[in-house]
Amino acid sequence: TKGRHRDHMGNEIDEQPLVAQRVVDALAPAITDGLLWRGLGLPPLDEIDRVAIIGCGTSLHAGRAIAGVFSRVGGLPTRALVASEAAHEVWEPRTLVIAISQSGETADVLRALQGLPAEHGTVLALTNNPSSSLARRADAVIDCLAGPEIGVAATKTFVAQVLTGVCVALSGLTVSHRADATLLDADVRALTATPEALSTARDTWRGPAATLAAEFARASGFLFLGRGAGLVYAAEGALKLKELSYRWAEHQPAGELKHGPLALVDAGTPVFIVDDGDPRLEVDIAEVTARGGRVIRLGERILRVGGLPLHLPRTGPSWGPLETVVPLQMFARELALRLHRDVDKPRNLAKSVTVS
Ligand code: M6R
C-alpha cells in the first residue's frame, strides 16, 4: 500500500526508521553471549581465518558496510566481492562466506556460490526472502526483516541488510577472543540509537532534498566522496542517483581526488561528501571549493559557538554513518521526480536480476 507519497520508493524511504527498529528489537538482545551467532549454527570465529562477503549493487554496498565490523572491531581479514567477478577468486579454507541478496534470486550470487569448493565450509545467506533459491543453497539463513520492497531501487532493504549483518557480526565477535571490547560496546550502543538517527535524517532532509534537486536539475555529473567507513555510503548515493535520474555519478575515495577526479570539478559541480569524522576531509573539501565546486556535506556534527560553526570529531560506529544514506536516497528521488523519471521502475532495470 502507498502512504504519503504517490510512489513506493518515497514510502519505502520513509519506512526505514521503523524497519531499523524492527531489526534492532529482534536481533540486538541476542548479540550478547553470541546467542544470535550460535543460533544460526555458525562456527566460532576463532575457527575462521577470514570472511568473504558477496553481493551485487546495493547488496554489495551493504556487504562493504558489514565488512567494516569484522575488520575494525574483530581484526578479521574481510573482503566484500562483486559476485559477478567471484569466479576468479581463489577460495581459501576457513573462510566464512556471507552471500547478501534481498531477492535471494540474483543469478550472479548463485553462480558465485557454485564456484565454491565442496569442502569449503559455511555459507550464510542474508536475504529478504527466506524461501529463495539463495536461502535453499546456504547452510544458514538470516531474514533481514525489511518487508516487501516494490521500488526497483533498494532502500529499506539496504538499511535492513546493514543492521542485520551488523548484529550477526557483533554477535560472532562477542564470543571470539579477537574483538576489541571497547569498540564492541560502543557499536552495540550505536546500534540502538540508529532508528532515531535515521528518522532525524529523514525529517531534516525533506525540504532540503527538494531544494537541492531544483538547484542541480541541469547538472550533468555528480561526485560522491568519502573516506574510510563513509565511502560505502558515497558509493550507494552515486548508485541511487544513476539508477533513478539517469545522470552520471561517480564515487571516489576522497584521497584519490588529486590523482585524477579533481579535473572533473568546475564552477558549480555538485560534490557530495560523506563525513565519517576523518579530519583529512577538510583538505579535500578545500580542494573542491577552491575550484568552485559546490560541496554538500553529510554526516558531520556541527556545534555553533558564538555564531561560528565548530566541526566536532565524530567517532561513529564501525559500519560508518548509515543515516547519511537517507538524504542521498531522498535527493536521488527528488531529482528523478523533477526530471519526470519513473522512480519505482527506472528504465532498463529489473527488481530481481535472474540472468548472469
Ligand atoms: O536482489 P539483490 O539484492 O541480489 O539485487 C542486487 C542488485 O541488483 C540491486 O541491489 C540493485 O543494485 C538495486 N536496484 C539498486 O538500487
Short mmCIF file of C-alpha atoms and ligand atoms in Angstrom, two decimals:
data_model
loop_
_atom_site.label_atom_id
_atom_site.label_comp_id
_atom_site.label_asym_id
_atom_site.label_seq_id
_atom_site.Cartn_x
_atom_site.Cartn_y
_atom_site.Cartn_z
CA THR A 1 0.00 0.00 0.00
CA LYS A 2 1.14 3.56 -0.68
CA GLY A 3 1.49 6.05 2.16
CA ARG A 4 2.08 9.79 1.95
CA HIS A 5 3.87 9.54 -1.41
CA ARG A 6 2.46 8.63 -4.81
CA ASP A 7 5.37 6.29 -5.42
CA HIS A 8 6.50 3.21 -3.50
CA MET A 9 10.08 4.44 -3.24
CA GLY A 10 9.12 7.52 -1.22
CA ASN A 11 7.19 5.38 1.24
CA GLU A 12 9.97 2.82 1.47
CA ILE A 13 12.45 5.58 2.28
CA ASP A 14 10.11 6.86 4.98
CA GLU A 15 9.67 3.39 6.47
CA GLN A 16 13.39 2.97 7.19
CA PRO A 17 13.38 4.05 10.85
CA LEU A 18 10.58 1.53 11.52
CA VAL A 19 12.40 -1.22 9.68
CA ALA A 20 15.58 -0.41 11.61
CA GLN A 21 13.68 -0.56 14.89
CA ARG A 22 12.23 -3.95 13.91
CA VAL A 23 15.69 -5.37 13.19
CA VAL A 24 17.23 -3.90 16.35
CA ASP A 25 14.36 -5.15 18.54
CA ALA A 26 14.53 -8.63 17.04
CA LEU A 27 18.29 -9.12 16.96
CA ALA A 28 20.11 -6.80 19.36
CA PRO A 29 19.07 -8.69 22.52
CA ALA A 30 20.63 -11.84 21.02
CA ILE A 31 24.01 -10.21 20.33
CA THR A 32 25.26 -10.68 23.86
CA ASP A 33 26.86 -14.02 24.63
CA GLY A 34 26.80 -14.82 20.93
CA LEU A 35 23.24 -16.19 21.05
CA LEU A 36 22.42 -14.92 17.58
CA TRP A 37 25.61 -16.33 16.07
CA ARG A 38 25.22 -19.71 17.74
CA GLY A 39 21.51 -19.85 16.93
CA LEU A 40 22.44 -19.66 13.25
CA GLY A 41 24.72 -22.65 13.71
CA LEU A 42 27.80 -20.67 12.64
CA PRO A 43 31.25 -21.89 13.68
CA PRO A 44 33.07 -19.87 16.38
CA LEU A 45 35.02 -17.00 14.81
CA ASP A 46 38.22 -18.42 16.31
CA GLU A 47 37.86 -21.26 13.81
CA ILE A 48 37.58 -18.81 10.91
CA ASP A 49 40.57 -17.05 9.33
CA ARG A 50 38.70 -14.70 7.03
CA VAL A 51 35.28 -13.56 5.89
CA ALA A 52 34.26 -13.11 2.24
CA ILE A 53 31.04 -11.24 1.55
CA ILE A 54 29.47 -11.42 -1.89
CA GLY A 55 26.64 -9.46 -3.45
CA CYS A 56 25.69 -7.13 -6.30
CA GLY A 57 24.75 -3.45 -6.44
CA THR A 58 23.21 -2.16 -3.24
CA SER A 59 23.54 -5.54 -1.52
CA LEU A 60 27.28 -5.40 -2.20
CA HIS A 61 27.37 -1.98 -0.56
CA ALA A 62 25.60 -3.41 2.49
CA GLY A 63 28.29 -6.09 2.49
CA ARG A 64 31.04 -3.48 2.48
CA ALA A 65 29.48 -1.76 5.50
CA ILE A 66 29.19 -5.08 7.37
CA ALA A 67 32.78 -5.97 6.46
CA GLY A 68 33.87 -2.91 8.48
CA VAL A 69 32.55 -4.54 11.65
CA PHE A 70 34.52 -7.77 11.20
CA SER A 71 37.72 -5.96 10.29
CA ARG A 72 37.63 -2.86 12.52
CA VAL A 73 36.22 -4.48 15.67
CA GLY A 74 37.45 -8.04 15.22
CA GLY A 75 40.67 -7.54 13.25
CA LEU A 76 39.40 -10.31 11.00
CA PRO A 77 40.52 -10.10 7.36
CA THR A 78 37.28 -9.43 5.46
CA ARG A 79 36.62 -8.69 1.81
CA ALA A 80 33.44 -7.75 0.02
CA LEU A 81 33.44 -9.17 -3.51
CA VAL A 82 31.41 -8.31 -6.59
CA ALA A 83 29.51 -11.56 -7.12
CA SER A 84 29.82 -11.47 -10.91
CA GLU A 85 33.64 -11.38 -10.54
CA ALA A 86 33.89 -14.01 -7.82
CA ALA A 87 34.51 -16.76 -10.38
CA HIS A 88 38.14 -15.59 -10.43
CA GLU A 89 38.53 -15.92 -6.66
CA VAL A 90 40.95 -18.31 -5.06
CA TRP A 91 38.94 -19.62 -2.11
CA GLU A 92 40.96 -20.45 0.95
CA PRO A 93 39.85 -22.88 3.68
CA ARG A 94 38.44 -21.50 6.95
CA THR A 95 36.63 -18.70 5.10
CA LEU A 96 33.11 -17.79 6.16
CA VAL A 97 31.10 -16.74 3.10
CA ILE A 98 28.22 -14.34 3.59
CA ALA A 99 26.02 -14.02 0.50
CA ILE A 100 23.76 -10.97 0.51
CA SER A 101 20.75 -10.58 -1.76
CA GLN A 102 17.42 -9.01 -0.94
CA SER A 103 15.60 -11.12 -3.56
CA GLY A 104 17.70 -14.23 -2.97
CA GLU A 105 17.34 -14.91 -6.70
CA THR A 106 20.22 -12.89 -8.17
CA ALA A 107 21.92 -15.19 -10.68
CA ASP A 108 25.39 -13.71 -10.20
CA VAL A 109 25.27 -14.51 -6.48
CA LEU A 110 24.00 -18.06 -7.03
CA ARG A 111 26.69 -18.65 -9.67
CA ALA A 112 29.43 -17.35 -7.40
CA LEU A 113 28.40 -19.94 -4.81
CA GLN A 114 28.57 -22.70 -7.43
CA GLY A 115 32.27 -21.91 -7.77
CA LEU A 116 32.97 -22.62 -4.10
CA PRO A 117 34.91 -25.83 -3.47
CA ALA A 118 32.73 -28.51 -1.84
CA GLU A 119 34.88 -28.76 1.32
CA HIS A 120 34.84 -25.05 1.64
CA GLY A 121 32.69 -24.56 4.72
CA THR A 122 29.83 -22.43 5.85
CA VAL A 123 27.72 -20.13 3.68
CA LEU A 124 25.43 -17.69 5.45
CA ALA A 125 22.64 -16.13 3.36
CA LEU A 126 21.40 -12.66 4.33
CA THR A 127 18.19 -12.08 2.42
CA ASN A 128 14.76 -10.51 2.48
CA ASN A 129 13.31 -13.75 1.11
CA PRO A 130 13.98 -16.74 3.36
CA SER A 131 12.35 -19.15 0.91
CA SER A 132 14.51 -18.04 -2.04
CA SER A 133 16.99 -20.08 -4.10
CA LEU A 134 19.83 -18.46 -2.15
CA ALA A 135 18.30 -19.46 1.18
CA ARG A 136 17.93 -23.06 -0.04
CA ARG A 137 21.57 -23.16 -1.16
CA ALA A 138 23.04 -21.73 2.08
CA ASP A 139 23.98 -23.56 5.29
CA ALA A 140 22.45 -20.84 7.44
CA VAL A 141 19.90 -18.13 6.64
CA ILE A 142 19.03 -14.82 8.24
CA ASP A 143 15.99 -12.81 7.20
CA CYS A 144 16.67 -9.06 7.10
CA LEU A 145 13.02 -8.33 8.01
CA ALA A 146 12.59 -5.38 5.63
CA GLY A 147 9.10 -6.43 4.48
CA PRO A 148 8.12 -6.26 0.78
CA GLU A 149 10.06 -3.70 -1.26
CA ILE A 150 8.32 -2.76 -4.51
CA GLY A 151 10.51 0.04 -5.85
CA VAL A 152 13.30 -1.29 -8.08
CA ALA A 153 15.75 0.94 -6.23
CA ALA A 154 16.75 -0.76 -3.00
CA THR A 155 16.25 1.50 0.01
CA LYS A 156 14.79 -0.09 3.13
CA THR A 157 16.33 -3.46 2.26
CA PHE A 158 19.76 -1.75 2.31
CA VAL A 159 19.25 -0.39 5.81
CA ALA A 160 17.81 -3.73 6.96
CA GLN A 161 20.69 -5.70 5.44
CA VAL A 162 23.33 -3.46 7.04
CA LEU A 163 21.75 -3.65 10.50
CA THR A 164 21.06 -7.39 10.31
CA GLY A 165 24.62 -8.08 9.19
CA VAL A 166 26.00 -5.78 11.88
CA CYS A 167 24.03 -7.67 14.58
CA VAL A 168 25.27 -11.02 13.29
CA ALA A 169 28.87 -9.79 13.13
CA LEU A 170 28.77 -8.24 16.61
CA SER A 171 27.24 -11.41 17.98
CA GLY A 172 30.01 -13.53 16.47
CA LEU A 173 32.63 -11.17 17.84
CA THR A 174 31.29 -11.26 21.40
CA VAL A 175 32.26 -14.93 21.62
CA SER A 176 35.62 -14.61 19.90
CA HIS A 177 38.84 -13.64 21.62
CA ARG A 178 39.80 -11.21 18.90
CA ALA A 179 37.22 -8.45 19.44
CA ASP A 180 38.14 -5.06 20.89
CA ALA A 181 35.78 -4.82 23.89
CA THR A 182 35.59 -1.01 23.90
CA LEU A 183 34.73 -0.82 20.21
CA LEU A 184 32.24 -3.63 20.61
CA ASP A 185 30.41 -1.87 23.46
CA ALA A 186 30.34 1.40 21.51
CA ASP A 187 28.92 -0.39 18.47
CA VAL A 188 26.15 -2.08 20.45
CA ARG A 189 25.16 1.32 21.88
CA ALA A 190 25.28 2.95 18.43
CA LEU A 191 23.06 0.20 17.08
CA THR A 192 20.22 1.01 19.44
CA ALA A 193 20.50 4.72 18.55
CA THR A 194 20.26 4.03 14.80
CA PRO A 195 16.46 4.10 14.28
CA GLU A 196 16.34 7.57 15.83
CA ALA A 197 19.30 8.76 13.72
CA LEU A 198 17.53 7.56 10.57
CA SER A 199 14.30 9.30 11.47
CA THR A 200 16.10 12.57 12.26
CA ALA A 201 17.89 12.38 8.91
CA ARG A 202 14.58 11.78 7.11
CA ASP A 203 12.74 14.61 8.84
CA THR A 204 15.60 17.09 8.50
CA TRP A 205 16.17 16.48 4.80
CA ARG A 206 12.62 16.51 3.42
CA GLY A 207 12.77 20.18 2.40
CA PRO A 208 16.50 20.47 1.61
CA ALA A 209 16.48 17.38 -0.66
CA ALA A 210 13.86 19.02 -2.89
CA THR A 211 15.68 22.37 -2.84
CA LEU A 212 18.95 20.73 -3.87
CA ALA A 213 17.19 18.82 -6.64
CA ALA A 214 15.93 22.13 -8.03
CA GLU A 215 19.43 23.62 -7.82
CA PHE A 216 21.06 20.69 -9.63
CA ALA A 217 18.34 19.86 -12.14
CA ARG A 218 20.67 20.78 -15.01
CA ALA A 219 23.90 19.35 -13.60
CA SER A 220 25.31 16.74 -15.97
CA GLY A 221 27.51 14.94 -13.45
CA PHE A 222 27.89 14.40 -9.72
CA LEU A 223 30.77 13.34 -7.49
CA PHE A 224 30.35 11.44 -4.24
CA LEU A 225 33.36 11.33 -1.94
CA GLY A 226 34.10 9.69 1.37
CA ARG A 227 36.91 8.22 3.39
CA GLY A 228 37.07 5.08 5.50
CA ALA A 229 33.68 3.91 6.71
CA GLY A 230 31.94 6.79 4.90
CA LEU A 231 32.99 5.63 1.45
CA VAL A 232 30.37 2.93 1.09
CA TYR A 233 27.55 5.44 1.57
CA ALA A 234 29.12 7.70 -1.06
CA ALA A 235 29.03 4.67 -3.37
CA GLU A 236 25.40 3.96 -2.55
CA GLY A 237 24.47 7.63 -3.10
CA ALA A 238 26.09 7.57 -6.56
CA LEU A 239 24.33 4.32 -7.47
CA LYS A 240 20.91 5.66 -6.42
CA LEU A 241 21.46 8.83 -8.42
CA LYS A 242 22.46 7.00 -11.62
CA GLU A 243 19.69 4.47 -11.33
CA LEU A 244 16.91 6.99 -10.73
CA SER A 245 17.90 10.17 -12.55
CA TYR A 246 19.96 8.68 -15.45
CA ARG A 247 22.65 11.28 -14.75
CA TRP A 248 26.34 10.44 -14.44
CA ALA A 249 27.53 9.98 -10.90
CA GLU A 250 30.87 8.76 -9.66
CA HIS A 251 32.06 7.83 -6.22
CA GLN A 252 35.67 8.00 -5.17
CA PRO A 253 37.73 7.76 -2.00
CA ALA A 254 38.33 11.46 -1.27
CA GLY A 255 42.07 10.80 -1.10
CA GLU A 256 42.01 9.93 -4.81
CA LEU A 257 40.76 13.41 -5.81
CA LYS A 258 44.15 14.81 -6.71
CA HIS A 259 45.05 11.61 -8.56
CA GLY A 260 42.50 12.37 -11.29
CA PRO A 261 38.87 13.11 -10.39
CA LEU A 262 39.66 16.70 -9.32
CA ALA A 263 39.89 17.52 -13.04
CA LEU A 264 36.11 16.98 -13.22
CA VAL A 265 35.44 19.73 -10.70
CA ASP A 266 34.45 23.06 -12.17
CA ALA A 267 32.30 26.02 -11.10
CA GLY A 268 29.09 24.59 -9.66
CA THR A 269 30.00 20.88 -9.88
CA PRO A 270 27.94 19.12 -7.20
CA VAL A 271 30.19 17.17 -4.82
CA PHE A 272 28.58 15.19 -2.01
CA ILE A 273 30.90 14.45 0.90
CA VAL A 274 30.04 11.67 3.34
CA ASP A 275 31.81 12.68 6.54
CA ASP A 276 32.86 9.84 8.84
CA GLY A 277 34.88 12.22 11.01
CA ASP A 278 38.20 11.90 9.20
CA PRO A 279 39.94 15.30 9.64
CA ARG A 280 41.63 14.96 6.23
CA LEU A 281 38.24 15.64 4.64
CA GLU A 282 38.74 19.35 5.45
CA VAL A 283 41.60 19.43 2.94
CA ASP A 284 39.55 17.54 0.35
CA ILE A 285 36.70 19.99 0.78
CA ALA A 286 39.07 22.95 0.41
CA GLU A 287 40.39 21.47 -2.87
CA VAL A 288 36.85 21.22 -4.22
CA THR A 289 35.71 24.68 -3.12
CA ALA A 290 38.90 26.26 -4.48
CA ARG A 291 37.75 25.09 -7.95
CA GLY A 292 34.24 26.45 -7.45
CA GLY A 293 32.72 23.02 -6.70
CA ARG A 294 29.51 23.01 -4.69
CA VAL A 295 30.03 20.87 -1.58
CA ILE A 296 27.10 19.16 0.15
CA ARG A 297 28.40 17.65 3.34
CA LEU A 298 26.57 14.85 5.13
CA GLY A 299 27.19 13.14 8.43
CA GLU A 300 29.15 15.89 10.12
CA ARG A 301 28.43 17.03 13.65
CA ILE A 302 28.47 20.82 13.97
CA LEU A 303 28.10 22.96 17.07
CA ARG A 304 27.63 26.69 16.78
CA VAL A 305 29.86 28.54 19.21
CA GLY A 306 29.34 32.31 19.28
CA GLY A 307 27.74 32.07 15.83
CA LEU A 308 30.72 30.22 14.37
CA PRO A 309 30.43 26.61 13.23
CA LEU A 310 32.64 24.21 15.15
CA HIS A 311 33.09 20.84 13.43
CA LEU A 312 33.28 18.10 16.04
CA PRO A 313 35.31 14.97 15.52
CA ARG A 314 32.85 12.17 15.08
CA THR A 315 33.60 8.75 16.43
CA GLY A 316 30.93 6.73 14.74
CA PRO A 317 30.21 3.02 14.66
CA SER A 318 32.39 0.60 12.73
CA TRP A 319 29.81 0.40 9.91
CA GLY A 320 30.01 4.16 9.36
CA PRO A 321 27.38 6.92 9.16
CA LEU A 322 24.45 4.80 7.90
CA GLU A 323 21.98 7.67 8.37
CA THR A 324 23.67 9.59 5.53
CA VAL A 325 22.12 7.20 3.05
CA VAL A 326 18.68 8.67 3.78
CA PRO A 327 19.34 12.18 2.36
CA LEU A 328 21.21 10.60 -0.54
CA GLN A 329 18.19 8.43 -1.40
CA MET A 330 15.86 11.42 -0.95
CA PHE A 331 17.97 13.63 -3.17
CA ALA A 332 18.15 10.99 -5.94
CA ARG A 333 14.37 10.54 -5.80
CA GLU A 334 13.64 14.28 -5.79
CA LEU A 335 15.92 14.87 -8.76
CA ALA A 336 14.37 11.95 -10.65
CA LEU A 337 10.83 13.23 -10.00
CA ARG A 338 11.84 16.69 -11.19
CA LEU A 339 13.19 15.10 -14.39
CA HIS A 340 9.91 13.15 -14.81
CA ARG A 341 11.52 9.75 -14.34
CA ASP A 342 9.56 6.75 -13.09
CA VAL A 343 11.18 6.38 -9.67
CA ASP A 344 9.63 2.98 -8.99
CA LYS A 345 10.66 1.49 -12.34
CA PRO A 346 13.84 3.02 -13.73
CA ARG A 347 14.46 2.27 -17.39
CA ASN A 348 16.44 -0.86 -18.34
CA LEU A 349 16.41 -2.29 -14.81
CA ALA A 350 14.57 -5.12 -13.04
CA LYS A 351 13.93 -5.69 -9.37
CA SER A 352 15.42 -9.12 -9.48
CA VAL A 353 18.23 -9.92 -11.93
CA THR A 354 17.86 -13.63 -12.61
CA VAL A 355 20.27 -13.85 -15.56
CA SER A 356 24.03 -13.54 -15.28
O1 M6R B 1 18.15 -8.85 -5.04
P1 M6R B 1 19.55 -8.37 -4.86
O2 M6R B 1 19.78 -7.69 -3.55
O3 M6R B 1 20.55 -9.50 -5.04
O4 M6R B 1 19.82 -7.34 -6.01
C1 M6R B 1 21.12 -6.84 -6.23
C2 M6R B 1 21.10 -5.64 -7.14
O5 M6R B 1 20.57 -5.96 -8.39
C3 M6R B 1 20.30 -4.48 -6.53
O6 M6R B 1 20.75 -4.14 -5.26
C4 M6R B 1 20.37 -3.23 -7.40
O7 M6R B 1 21.68 -2.74 -7.42
C5 M6R B 1 19.38 -2.19 -6.92
N1 M6R B 1 18.33 -2.00 -7.89
C6 M6R B 1 19.99 -0.86 -6.61
O8 M6R B 1 19.04 0.03 -6.11
#
